[in-house]
XYZ file of C-alpha atoms in Angstrom:
785
model
C -0.349 -0.145 0.462
C 1.541 3.344 -0.974
C -0.401 5.100 2.072
C -1.620 3.863 4.745
C -0.720 1.066 8.264
C -0.225 -1.309 4.874
C 1.480 1.210 3.018
C 4.484 -1.827 0.671
C 3.175 -4.835 2.547
C 3.280 -7.810 0.447
C 1.219 -11.051 1.044
C 1.890 -14.005 -0.279
C -1.376 -16.357 -0.678
C 0.057 -19.998 -0.494
C -3.743 -20.769 1.195
C -6.580 -18.716 1.659
C -6.551 -15.575 3.154
C -9.416 -13.665 3.802
C -10.158 -10.162 2.998
C -12.348 -8.407 6.034
C -12.758 -5.301 8.868
C -12.571 -8.193 11.324
C -10.794 -11.353 12.267
C -9.379 -11.837 9.157
C -6.551 -12.972 7.586
C -5.617 -9.374 6.041
C -7.840 -7.057 8.405
C -8.464 -3.064 7.355
C -9.691 -0.591 9.627
C -12.209 -0.183 6.285
C -16.382 0.685 7.181
C -16.790 0.220 3.380
C -15.649 -3.731 4.580
C -17.970 -6.418 5.691
C -15.734 -8.332 8.645
C -15.205 -11.151 6.301
C -15.827 -9.138 2.295
C -13.569 -11.872 0.304
C -11.165 -14.763 -0.093
C -8.461 -14.837 -2.564
C -6.894 -18.875 -2.683
C -4.117 -20.006 -5.120
C -5.743 -22.638 -7.219
C -4.074 -24.832 -9.149
C -0.995 -22.033 -11.187
C -3.725 -19.405 -11.008
C -5.806 -17.688 -8.079
C -9.129 -17.577 -7.834
C -11.354 -14.119 -5.605
C -15.055 -15.334 -4.303
C -17.371 -12.504 -2.384
C -18.297 -13.519 1.535
C -21.832 -12.666 0.249
C -20.667 -8.085 1.453
C -22.343 -5.582 1.779
C -20.662 -2.997 -0.609
C -19.594 -5.664 -2.622
C -16.073 -7.082 -4.785
C -14.883 -5.098 -7.716
C -11.940 -6.168 -10.148
C -11.138 -4.653 -12.941
C -13.622 -2.249 -12.368
C -16.115 -4.346 -11.743
C -18.113 -6.925 -9.455
C -17.948 -9.775 -9.339
C -20.352 -12.563 -8.540
C -19.563 -15.138 -6.748
C -15.964 -16.621 -8.451
C -13.459 -14.714 -10.890
C -10.507 -16.435 -11.268
C -7.177 -13.013 -10.981
C -4.286 -12.687 -13.220
C -1.733 -9.780 -12.534
C -2.479 -6.742 -12.759
C -5.374 -7.322 -11.936
C -7.063 -4.612 -9.273
C -8.848 -5.962 -6.350
C -10.898 -3.175 -4.253
C -12.650 -4.029 -1.315
C -14.070 -0.364 0.750
C -12.123 1.577 0.149
C -9.150 0.067 -0.374
C -7.385 -1.982 -2.779
C -4.687 -4.719 -3.982
C -2.509 -5.531 -7.362
C -1.637 -9.228 -8.244
C 1.452 -9.380 -8.845
C 2.286 -12.627 -10.871
C 4.905 -14.812 -8.678
C 8.826 -13.895 -8.245
C 10.591 -17.051 -10.431
C 10.698 -20.400 -8.958
C 9.302 -19.135 -6.017
C 5.962 -20.986 -6.771
C 4.064 -18.212 -5.175
C 2.108 -15.460 -6.033
C 1.272 -12.308 -4.527
C -1.040 -9.786 -3.307
C 0.741 -6.551 -3.480
C -1.705 -3.534 -1.387
C -1.892 -0.411 -2.947
C -3.882 3.642 -2.648
C -7.208 2.775 -1.065
C -8.639 5.413 -3.608
C -7.741 3.849 -6.339
C -10.625 2.082 -5.236
C -13.250 5.008 -6.522
C -10.616 5.718 -9.145
C -10.813 1.760 -10.509
C -14.874 2.140 -10.716
C -15.690 5.400 -12.035
C -11.961 6.637 -13.634
C -12.520 10.107 -14.887
C -15.521 12.497 -14.848
C -18.055 11.758 -17.050
C -22.098 12.927 -18.405
C -24.541 9.718 -17.796
C -27.965 8.695 -18.128
C -29.132 7.191 -14.803
C -31.788 6.199 -13.180
C -31.459 7.502 -9.125
C -33.099 5.920 -6.035
C -33.493 7.860 -2.875
C -35.093 5.826 0.245
C -36.153 7.668 3.221
C -36.432 5.439 6.390
C -40.254 6.906 7.983
C -40.616 7.230 11.413
C -37.224 7.246 12.996
C -37.713 10.064 14.905
C -40.070 8.346 17.261
C -36.636 5.577 17.456
C -35.109 8.576 19.146
C -38.161 9.023 21.810
C -39.115 5.422 22.580
C -35.120 3.604 22.462
C -31.275 4.511 24.166
C -29.313 5.589 21.411
C -26.695 2.427 20.271
C -31.199 0.448 19.842
C -31.594 3.449 17.459
C -27.773 2.265 15.634
C -29.035 -1.050 15.255
C -32.997 -0.865 13.844
C -31.983 2.278 11.424
C -28.881 0.334 9.935
C -30.111 -2.918 10.003
C -32.717 -1.693 7.500
C -30.395 0.758 5.810
C -27.738 -3.538 5.235
C -31.493 -4.465 3.557
C -32.570 -1.678 2.383
C -28.994 -1.537 1.069
C -28.225 -5.130 -0.647
C -32.072 -4.556 -2.006
C -30.156 -2.313 -4.570
C -26.984 -3.716 -5.211
C -29.015 -6.706 -5.767
C -30.997 -5.518 -9.145
C -27.162 -3.407 -10.003
C -26.948 -0.546 -7.872
C -24.604 1.869 -6.620
C -24.931 3.473 -3.228
C -23.797 6.491 -3.558
C -23.917 8.533 0.023
C -25.650 7.247 3.629
C -27.258 10.200 5.170
C -28.593 8.573 8.705
C -32.044 7.440 7.669
C -32.022 6.822 4.383
C -29.904 6.472 1.366
C -28.911 7.601 -2.262
C -28.667 5.337 -4.925
C -27.906 5.276 -8.486
C -28.590 3.145 -11.233
C -26.037 3.349 -14.254
C -22.934 5.709 -12.167
C -20.590 3.220 -12.961
C -22.247 0.729 -15.671
C -25.202 1.773 -18.196
C -27.734 -1.023 -18.315
C -30.497 -0.183 -20.783
C -33.351 -1.509 -18.098
C -31.473 0.755 -15.697
C -35.531 1.983 -14.726
C -36.279 -0.830 -14.644
C -33.688 -2.186 -12.369
C -34.321 0.744 -9.903
C -38.262 0.190 -10.350
C -37.878 -3.381 -9.258
C -35.366 -2.465 -6.128
C -37.578 -0.022 -5.382
C -40.909 -2.445 -4.355
C -37.610 -4.780 -2.636
C -37.402 -2.033 -0.397
C -40.589 -1.577 0.174
C -42.209 -5.484 0.525
C -39.236 -5.811 3.259
C -39.877 -2.597 5.455
C -43.867 -4.355 5.666
C -41.930 -7.331 7.340
C -39.051 -5.558 8.777
C -41.656 -2.998 10.596
C -43.768 -5.598 12.382
C -39.775 -6.967 13.875
C -40.069 -3.387 15.267
C -43.362 -3.506 16.081
C -43.513 -6.625 18.052
C -40.003 -6.233 19.965
C -40.637 -2.080 20.989
C -44.658 -1.156 19.751
C -43.711 0.643 17.723
C -45.711 1.156 14.832
C -45.196 3.732 12.057
C -41.468 2.528 10.633
C -42.373 3.001 6.892
C -40.052 4.087 3.975
C -40.431 6.060 1.403
C -39.012 6.319 -1.899
C -38.545 8.270 -5.278
C -36.699 7.371 -9.059
C -35.769 9.762 -11.561
C -33.689 9.335 -14.864
C -32.170 11.775 -16.544
C -28.297 12.505 -17.277
C -25.370 13.676 -14.613
C -22.236 13.792 -13.946
C -20.107 11.475 -12.321
C -17.066 11.533 -10.395
C -14.532 12.018 -7.541
C -14.572 14.577 -5.150
C -12.953 15.043 -1.755
C -8.819 14.791 -0.727
C -7.015 12.376 0.527
C -9.670 9.293 -0.408
C -12.003 10.714 -3.313
C -15.279 9.980 -3.284
C -17.562 8.866 -6.246
C -20.596 11.129 -6.675
C -23.027 11.161 -9.280
C -25.311 15.379 -9.140
C -26.863 17.166 -11.420
C -30.721 17.996 -11.636
C -32.093 14.542 -12.127
C -30.521 13.658 -8.175
C -32.379 16.752 -7.251
C -35.892 15.540 -7.954
C -34.914 12.697 -6.791
C -34.433 13.813 -3.236
C -37.928 15.886 -4.065
C -40.034 12.735 -5.603
C -39.156 11.131 -1.670
C -39.938 14.306 0.458
C -43.698 14.126 -1.648
C -44.189 10.116 -1.328
C -46.067 8.213 1.504
C -44.833 6.871 3.956
C -44.774 2.929 1.818
C -44.773 4.322 -0.818
C -42.831 5.081 -4.316
C -42.955 7.919 -6.618
C -40.602 8.435 -9.840
C -40.214 11.363 -12.473
C -42.011 11.511 -15.907
C -38.457 9.992 -17.688
C -38.996 7.284 -15.771
C -42.448 6.009 -16.088
C -42.843 6.437 -19.918
C -39.493 3.840 -19.590
C -41.676 1.705 -17.043
C -45.301 1.670 -18.566
C -44.948 -1.392 -20.298
C -44.708 -3.615 -16.781
C -45.371 -1.499 -14.493
C -48.399 -0.417 -12.678
C -48.594 3.156 -12.387
C -50.979 6.280 -11.483
C -50.297 9.450 -11.768
C -50.559 12.147 -8.754
C -49.719 15.293 -11.257
C -47.848 17.958 -10.602
C -46.182 17.908 -8.025
C -43.553 21.293 -6.153
C -39.704 21.125 -6.361
C -37.997 23.077 -4.675
C -34.804 25.774 -6.510
C -37.002 25.349 -9.370
C -39.622 27.564 -11.410
C -41.912 24.592 -13.367
C -43.503 21.508 -11.645
C -42.533 17.802 -11.998
C -45.281 15.134 -13.055
C -44.858 12.833 -10.896
C -46.621 9.000 -10.339
C -46.576 6.476 -8.115
C -44.692 3.340 -9.290
C -48.246 0.490 -7.112
C -46.029 -2.328 -8.375
C -44.844 -5.036 -11.601
C -47.886 -6.588 -14.067
C -46.610 -8.859 -16.250
C -45.312 -8.439 -19.335
C -48.354 -6.917 -21.896
C -47.321 -7.638 -25.166
C -46.414 -5.262 -27.606
C -48.804 -3.181 -28.570
C -47.218 -2.871 -32.679
C -49.358 0.286 -33.978
C -48.337 -0.317 -37.020
C -47.410 -3.802 -39.743
C -44.488 -4.989 -39.941
C -42.641 -3.131 -42.571
C -40.297 -3.812 -44.133
C -39.437 -8.234 -43.089
C -41.079 -9.779 -46.562
C -38.292 -11.970 -46.496
C -37.852 -13.059 -42.527
C -41.501 -13.107 -41.987
C -41.514 -15.659 -45.721
C -38.455 -18.044 -44.293
C -40.281 -17.970 -40.965
C -43.842 -19.333 -42.161
C -41.820 -21.724 -43.844
C -40.135 -23.527 -41.238
C -43.238 -23.256 -39.417
C -44.198 -25.194 -41.683
C -41.841 -27.833 -41.456
C -42.877 -28.033 -37.800
C -46.426 -28.897 -38.572
C -45.744 -31.339 -40.870
C -44.078 -33.038 -38.271
C -40.137 -32.060 -37.790
C -38.339 -30.104 -35.422
C -36.456 -27.211 -35.656
C -34.077 -24.600 -34.308
C -34.935 -20.928 -35.563
C -32.204 -18.356 -34.479
C -33.129 -14.336 -34.276
C -30.010 -12.736 -34.823
C -29.600 -8.257 -34.539
C -28.876 -5.601 -32.608
C -31.149 -4.572 -30.066
C -33.658 -2.079 -31.970
C -34.027 -4.289 -35.327
C -37.210 -6.087 -35.251
C -36.320 -9.929 -33.786
C -39.883 -9.556 -30.514
C -41.656 -7.637 -33.341
C -41.275 -10.995 -36.157
C -41.390 -12.838 -33.340
C -44.948 -11.461 -32.224
C -45.933 -11.567 -36.264
C -45.062 -15.610 -36.263
C -47.309 -16.139 -32.928
C -50.104 -14.170 -34.726
C -50.059 -15.435 -37.538
C -50.440 -19.066 -36.104
C -53.362 -20.654 -35.758
C -54.269 -22.649 -32.612
C -52.640 -26.587 -33.215
C -50.118 -24.959 -32.112
C -48.749 -24.239 -28.141
C -46.447 -21.904 -27.904
C -43.789 -21.318 -24.995
C -42.263 -18.179 -23.615
C -39.495 -17.328 -21.721
C -37.263 -13.676 -21.998
C -33.212 -14.427 -19.959
C -33.360 -11.040 -17.683
C -30.118 -9.363 -17.326
C -29.989 -8.838 -14.154
C -31.225 -12.478 -13.270
C -28.868 -15.006 -13.564
C -28.481 -15.722 -9.579
C -31.838 -17.970 -11.268
C -30.526 -21.232 -11.937
C -32.697 -22.559 -14.824
C -34.144 -18.231 -15.219
C -36.377 -18.679 -19.222
C -37.547 -22.447 -18.578
C -38.656 -21.037 -14.879
C -41.167 -18.934 -16.107
C -41.985 -20.838 -19.301
C -43.341 -23.747 -16.965
C -45.265 -20.968 -15.001
C -46.742 -19.803 -18.163
C -47.618 -22.881 -18.830
C -49.778 -23.891 -15.664
C -50.817 -19.094 -15.422
C -49.219 -19.015 -11.997
C -49.260 -15.863 -10.454
C -46.644 -13.618 -10.136
C -46.973 -13.923 -5.709
C -49.544 -16.153 -6.152
C -49.238 -19.272 -3.116
C -47.451 -21.795 -2.919
C -49.768 -24.322 -2.341
C -51.687 -23.073 -4.905
C -48.797 -23.180 -7.647
C -48.403 -26.505 -6.659
C -51.754 -28.059 -7.756
C -51.971 -26.205 -10.953
C -48.308 -27.486 -11.673
C -50.531 -30.978 -10.486
C -53.253 -30.486 -12.612
C -51.729 -30.061 -15.752
C -48.960 -32.605 -15.896
C -51.764 -35.000 -14.803
C -52.585 -34.314 -18.421
C -49.742 -35.312 -20.564
C -49.296 -39.086 -19.300
C -45.613 -39.550 -20.361
C -44.889 -37.294 -17.967
C -46.294 -38.389 -14.524
C -43.688 -40.325 -13.812
C -43.084 -39.974 -10.080
C -39.973 -38.355 -10.100
C -40.843 -34.884 -12.988
C -43.581 -33.112 -10.024
C -41.203 -33.102 -7.858
C -38.574 -31.823 -9.390
C -40.355 -29.326 -11.181
C -42.116 -27.759 -8.125
C -37.945 -27.654 -6.525
C -37.353 -25.603 -10.350
C -40.610 -23.422 -9.489
C -38.811 -23.057 -5.702
C -42.062 -25.190 -4.297
C -42.041 -27.077 -0.804
C -41.618 -30.946 -1.134
C -44.161 -33.499 -0.348
C -42.457 -35.235 3.069
C -41.401 -38.524 0.826
C -39.438 -36.466 -2.383
C -37.971 -34.646 0.163
C -36.656 -37.017 2.423
C -35.544 -39.029 -1.071
C -33.314 -35.810 -2.140
C -31.991 -35.235 0.805
C -28.605 -36.850 0.264
C -28.794 -36.294 -3.568
C -25.847 -34.341 -4.279
C -26.777 -30.734 -5.570
C -24.797 -31.915 -9.566
C -27.287 -35.405 -9.343
C -29.964 -32.079 -8.443
C -29.238 -29.820 -10.853
C -29.008 -32.766 -13.280
C -33.024 -34.836 -12.229
C -34.470 -31.354 -12.467
C -32.833 -30.980 -16.734
C -34.679 -34.448 -16.993
C -37.827 -33.499 -15.770
C -37.740 -30.967 -17.925
C -37.225 -33.185 -20.446
C -39.448 -35.158 -20.046
C -42.053 -32.372 -19.264
C -41.054 -30.541 -22.903
C -41.242 -34.128 -24.775
C -44.454 -35.266 -22.770
C -46.372 -31.484 -24.890
C -44.977 -32.153 -27.705
C -46.663 -35.447 -28.140
C -49.714 -34.225 -27.893
C -49.009 -31.485 -30.792
C -46.153 -28.592 -31.988
C -44.043 -26.221 -29.871
C -42.698 -23.453 -30.312
C -40.622 -22.291 -27.551
C -39.278 -19.144 -27.762
C -36.688 -18.175 -25.861
C -35.650 -14.069 -25.696
C -32.625 -11.852 -24.916
C -30.503 -15.877 -25.109
C -27.026 -13.015 -24.577
C -28.171 -13.061 -20.869
C -28.360 -16.184 -21.033
C -26.674 -17.929 -17.727
C -24.253 -20.735 -17.960
C -28.013 -23.705 -15.854
C -29.708 -21.712 -18.947
C -27.441 -23.373 -21.759
C -26.977 -26.106 -20.246
C -30.243 -27.104 -19.743
C -31.923 -26.009 -23.556
C -28.723 -27.677 -25.471
C -30.147 -30.850 -23.481
C -33.112 -29.971 -24.710
C -32.105 -29.503 -27.972
C -31.379 -32.955 -28.871
C -35.586 -32.865 -28.740
C -35.754 -31.644 -31.722
C -34.357 -34.274 -33.644
C -37.947 -36.905 -31.668
C -40.194 -34.016 -32.129
C -42.661 -31.411 -33.543
C -40.105 -29.091 -31.315
C -39.269 -25.542 -32.651
C -36.468 -23.543 -30.306
C -36.854 -20.096 -31.435
C -33.869 -18.087 -30.195
C -33.036 -14.368 -30.698
C -30.132 -12.419 -29.317
C -27.585 -9.780 -30.626
C -24.548 -9.952 -31.421
C -21.703 -10.567 -28.556
C -18.878 -13.729 -28.603
C -18.132 -13.312 -25.020
C -21.897 -14.179 -24.400
C -23.206 -17.602 -22.616
C -26.182 -17.715 -25.855
C -23.311 -17.125 -28.761
C -21.631 -20.121 -27.274
C -25.719 -21.355 -27.710
C -25.642 -20.262 -30.883
C -22.873 -22.015 -32.150
C -23.622 -25.449 -30.567
C -27.076 -24.939 -32.342
C -25.166 -24.727 -35.505
C -22.931 -27.211 -35.042
C -24.298 -29.819 -33.910
C -27.585 -29.200 -35.716
C -26.776 -27.661 -38.806
C -29.646 -29.735 -40.293
C -32.246 -28.597 -38.335
C -31.394 -25.180 -37.926
C -31.834 -21.435 -39.482
C -30.396 -18.573 -38.999
C -31.486 -14.663 -40.428
C -28.952 -12.178 -39.318
C -32.076 -8.769 -38.958
C -30.036 -6.076 -41.354
C -31.284 -2.367 -41.004
C -34.460 -1.671 -42.680
C -33.858 1.031 -46.546
C -34.745 4.089 -46.792
C -38.554 3.454 -48.129
C -38.692 1.216 -45.727
C -37.377 3.104 -42.801
C -39.696 5.896 -43.955
C -42.837 4.349 -43.958
C -42.819 2.734 -40.561
C -42.047 6.477 -39.391
C -45.163 7.541 -41.245
C -47.257 4.717 -39.750
C -46.682 6.023 -36.266
C -49.278 8.509 -34.658
C -47.100 10.024 -32.923
C -45.572 11.446 -36.478
C -48.843 13.287 -38.031
C -48.436 17.156 -38.062
C -44.761 15.988 -39.413
C -43.632 17.174 -43.173
C -41.285 15.190 -44.864
C -38.553 17.512 -44.469
C -38.439 16.515 -40.223
C -39.713 12.943 -41.306
C -36.081 12.962 -43.478
C -33.943 14.204 -40.677
C -35.212 10.880 -38.854
C -35.042 8.183 -41.105
C -31.627 9.124 -42.234
C -30.264 9.380 -38.619
C -32.005 5.746 -37.490
C -29.849 4.426 -40.009
C -32.952 1.716 -40.829
C -33.532 1.128 -36.746
C -36.856 0.496 -36.253
C -36.581 0.904 -32.738
C -34.431 3.879 -33.082
C -36.759 5.569 -35.610
C -39.828 5.094 -32.571
C -37.623 6.779 -29.424
C -36.248 9.640 -32.153
C -39.492 10.725 -32.907
C -40.942 10.625 -29.193
C -37.591 12.812 -28.532
C -38.364 15.000 -31.577
C -42.506 15.874 -30.286
C -41.677 15.895 -26.735
C -38.225 18.059 -27.449
C -40.799 21.464 -26.808
C -38.097 24.084 -28.574
C -34.132 23.939 -29.985
C -31.155 23.993 -27.369
C -29.711 27.344 -27.587
C -27.642 27.471 -30.437
C -29.051 24.660 -32.191
C -31.556 23.324 -34.042
C -32.881 20.244 -33.327
C -30.949 17.356 -34.643
C -31.511 13.444 -33.446
C -27.310 12.678 -33.733
C -26.431 16.157 -31.850
C -24.047 15.086 -29.522
C -26.771 16.047 -25.637
C -27.910 13.774 -24.310
C -30.993 15.456 -23.780
C -32.107 15.469 -27.398
C -32.963 11.759 -27.038
C -35.262 9.534 -24.822
C -33.993 7.654 -21.687
C -34.527 4.678 -22.869
C -32.575 4.967 -26.152
C -29.689 6.780 -24.221
C -29.030 4.436 -21.606
C -29.640 1.155 -24.295
C -26.170 2.490 -26.471
C -24.179 4.353 -23.718
C -25.155 0.936 -22.499
C -23.554 -1.148 -25.788
C -20.051 0.917 -24.628
C -19.915 0.294 -21.418
C -19.968 -3.221 -22.140
C -16.632 -2.600 -23.494
C -13.109 -3.150 -21.458
C -12.943 -0.436 -19.769
C -9.279 0.342 -22.324
C -12.189 -0.117 -24.798
C -14.418 2.299 -24.029
C -11.723 4.946 -23.312
C -10.652 4.154 -27.473
C -14.053 4.890 -28.075
C -14.256 7.199 -26.823
C -11.185 9.142 -28.108
C -12.334 7.347 -31.784
C -15.384 9.466 -31.598
C -13.777 12.829 -31.124
C -12.244 11.693 -34.305
C -15.713 11.984 -35.969
C -17.213 9.847 -37.152
C -14.754 8.037 -39.549
C -11.593 8.285 -37.767
C -7.535 7.573 -39.059
C -6.539 4.823 -37.322
C -2.993 7.296 -37.270
C -4.867 10.023 -34.954
C -6.573 7.813 -33.729
C -2.838 6.163 -31.996
C -1.106 10.160 -32.005
C -4.069 10.851 -29.566
C -3.953 7.706 -27.565
C 0.041 8.139 -26.659
C 0.460 4.382 -27.719
C 1.715 2.602 -31.466
C -0.629 -0.969 -29.429
C -4.054 0.303 -30.056
C -4.610 -3.243 -32.267
C -6.709 -5.199 -29.233
C -8.628 -2.896 -28.251
C -9.345 -1.795 -32.159
C -10.609 -4.900 -32.551
C -12.493 -5.317 -29.863
C -14.048 -2.342 -30.565
C -14.212 -4.278 -33.911
C -15.735 -7.916 -32.454
C -18.154 -6.193 -30.652
C -19.976 -4.524 -33.471
C -18.938 -1.109 -32.343
C -17.239 0.221 -35.309
C -15.646 -1.816 -39.102
C -13.289 -0.548 -41.305
C -14.050 1.511 -43.744
C -11.062 1.738 -46.216
C -7.191 0.627 -46.250
C -5.474 3.092 -48.537
C -4.629 5.191 -48.614
C -4.819 6.212 -45.213
C -6.353 2.891 -42.400
C -9.641 4.121 -41.192
C -11.986 3.720 -38.705
C -16.066 3.818 -38.747
C -19.180 4.198 -36.421
C -21.575 1.814 -37.194
C -24.075 4.437 -36.278
C -23.980 7.502 -35.981
C -26.059 7.346 -32.635
C -23.298 4.911 -30.694
C -20.820 7.823 -32.798
C -22.693 10.428 -30.205
C -23.264 7.738 -27.396
C -19.476 7.210 -27.951
C -19.028 11.273 -27.052
C -21.992 11.921 -24.830
C -19.534 11.175 -21.983
C -17.197 12.639 -22.027
C -17.110 16.523 -20.238
C -16.721 19.799 -21.832
C -13.845 20.636 -19.842
C -13.192 17.099 -21.019
C -13.812 16.834 -24.411
C -12.693 20.702 -25.621
C -9.112 18.968 -24.762
C -9.207 16.451 -27.344
C -10.556 18.444 -29.718
C -7.723 20.083 -28.903
C -4.979 17.562 -28.834
C -6.662 16.184 -32.325
C -6.936 18.837 -34.031
C -3.205 19.005 -32.963
C -2.395 15.628 -34.274
C -3.981 16.203 -37.696
C -0.984 19.229 -37.519
C 1.404 17.418 -37.275
C 0.693 14.167 -38.907
C -0.578 15.702 -42.044
C 2.188 18.522 -42.909
C 3.171 17.519 -46.324
C -0.930 17.663 -46.724
C -1.649 20.051 -44.812
C -4.478 22.323 -46.705
C -6.306 19.598 -47.693
C -7.993 18.723 -44.106
C -8.312 22.985 -43.494
C -12.255 22.711 -42.333
C -11.115 19.471 -39.978
C -8.493 20.787 -38.295
C -10.493 23.709 -37.965
C -12.345 22.136 -36.710
C -11.675 20.604 -33.657
C -9.689 24.127 -33.267
C -13.096 25.713 -33.244
C -13.913 23.011 -29.980
C -11.240 23.775 -28.328
C -9.633 26.248 -26.481
C -8.033 27.144 -29.443
C -9.919 30.031 -30.760
C -7.028 31.991 -32.073
C -6.084 28.683 -34.207
C -9.242 28.048 -35.291
C -9.688 31.715 -36.542
C -6.611 31.043 -38.636
C -7.886 27.471 -40.543
C -11.124 28.635 -41.067
C -10.083 31.689 -43.105
C -7.212 29.662 -44.952
C -10.017 26.994 -45.423
C -12.187 29.518 -46.635
C -9.586 30.719 -49.413
C -9.164 27.890 -49.918
C -12.544 27.495 -50.547
C -12.794 30.045 -53.040
C -9.729 29.184 -55.292
C -11.953 26.649 -56.111
C -14.897 28.788 -57.198
C -17.235 27.001 -54.395
C -18.465 30.388 -53.198
C -20.987 29.628 -51.158
C -18.520 27.003 -48.822
C -16.025 29.682 -48.952
C -19.503 31.705 -47.745
C -20.034 29.702 -44.625
C -16.889 28.968 -43.644
C -15.679 33.138 -43.457
C -18.769 33.758 -41.833
C -17.981 30.594 -39.123
C -14.692 32.862 -38.997
C -16.190 36.389 -38.565
C -18.338 34.523 -35.402
C -14.812 33.062 -33.899
C -13.426 36.825 -34.728
C -15.932 38.445 -32.716
C -15.123 35.672 -29.742
C -11.828 36.429 -29.304
C -11.484 40.595 -30.382
C -9.346 40.194 -33.040
C -11.132 43.531 -35.198
C -8.660 43.208 -38.446
C -8.989 39.638 -39.852
C -13.243 40.763 -39.377
C -12.087 43.594 -41.104
C -10.384 41.482 -43.553
C -13.362 39.058 -43.459
C -15.490 41.226 -44.584
C -14.360 42.637 -47.682
C -13.803 38.744 -48.631
C -17.579 38.215 -48.682
C -18.679 41.766 -49.422
C -15.902 40.417 -52.838
C -18.142 37.668 -52.943
C -20.765 38.904 -52.884
C -20.832 41.503 -55.957
C -18.865 38.393 -58.079
C -21.732 36.571 -57.471
C -24.129 39.811 -58.615
């Protein structure tokens, strides 16, 4: 450690070491570290780390781990506000060393440099703490409040949130602060509902122990852009600040005890899967205008998408899916994979396929969740619950009865060990005989028996008639679900069963392994449909069919079509952003590709930033640097501003993640962002000061690298200097770019450039240049006359 009580120490990991605050092998006095926080142990010639159920989590290279993870030399492990660097063993020592480093690196590892990010803020405050203070001793108050604050924290962290601050009897938490997810608003809502559910149980305990009946909680949620970064002195602390957080705090204050109040942007993200009650406008201190608010009542079953228009531009895919369904009706099992980026219409195609089907097909459907990897066989549990008609929160006895009754209709599924194993998968209690029989069975054998029970049930169902089993978002599949689905694939050679999978391009995911398994082991049964963006004509037809587009002119529709680049989701979200926009931003005309988060809907903003955040830290930083250069970027310039000639690995990562593609190799190696909105998403996270500094660095790189043909790059250099802090050079290059345009007889372009130069001359107070530019503009006017 570079400072503090462990400064300079190195600890050899020869046996398991527990890191914690009390009674641990490596003890660190830090309130953010749990008593037994994490364990590091040798495994063969390597190391692994395991989080021991800590309150604030264990992080490796800025990513929170779930369970165990292998370690390599150079990895940065963070626990609380302390961090350790893993060093390889000395040659011949047979050991690997654990080296503590400066504690403030923890926050830097998670949050890095200051950024602008789309987040969902959750403020939760305990109601009734004053009564506790009057009735209980200080240590009892601390015990009661501390326990429930811990429960709130665990609910937030369970869904991937981060608690920024503990405020005595409340917390301020954020989803998306360190890494965005497209469903951050949903994660926040589920965490808030878990907190309210938790307080009902905990309140009964308080009432029974101390006869205090008003213990409760109120929660406020709001979605929007914030500035994220580090503040403080010796031990900087990560914070997220901005109007979004202020409104969340005010919504929490306006909530009734035991309720959750959400802002408008959050409500729009939740409308399809949560019950909401409008509350009207809520006055917010410090704001001239009130904000719209809704009460979050609870989760509801996901609605079938309510598509306002007919499907557009997907006729070939629908024809292929129709042929696959015909094969299924003829008794031949199939595997179908819909592959494409978010928003291209995979779910829309599934819905259309279901709508076109007849009653002779049994339709099953489940989804993989981005935050659901802790639920073993999650999508198949959902499929089974939907099949028996089980409701959320339904009593176990009722669910058991439904399962038993439905299985009774399938003779082949009435084996004595099918029901108890499927019940176990649904987390239902066992009958005593089954429980006794399973007591001595190993976990691996139980898992194997559960998979066998699923197979027996699905095979029995398929013998009754054709079955379509849809598993959506397979890129979020967990390892257990992958093992189960690959075993179930064997049924397509035996029964009229169609597995229809939707997934995105993500070679690192479990779902990608499932795809490769299908293509390699069942090529005779597998059809893969890779969705491409719509062409402009189809995109325009789709846009015209949306009710929000009524009243917009052709030029406005064309602007949205151009910006969406054929992605149907982007089309709709950009249209919503256009309609919601109350007026042009200061100094801007409205443009969907403007590099400002608030011209996009929160849904689209989070979706795009989430794709960037899924990259490695170095890959994400390189994407930001590339975005400053432009939609397309020369590799030499990127290497220059990155300060390295070794960017190949990170650039390859961007290509494989479908963020960028190669544009050309000659005469200059150049890449381009796959989508204009992805390019803008990379830019949108950079704070103004950082972006201006990078624009200056890009301009300087062009000056140096292209010094032999500088005139060919005058406009590019001028653009970057205009957005930097060096307006003097911006003026110089704008004037030169205008001269070159005039010499090439492009008088209109010359006029545009010189008029921009006039504005810069006014800013820097260069009267001589202003006069010269006015004379040149007058000369252009005379020539045209």
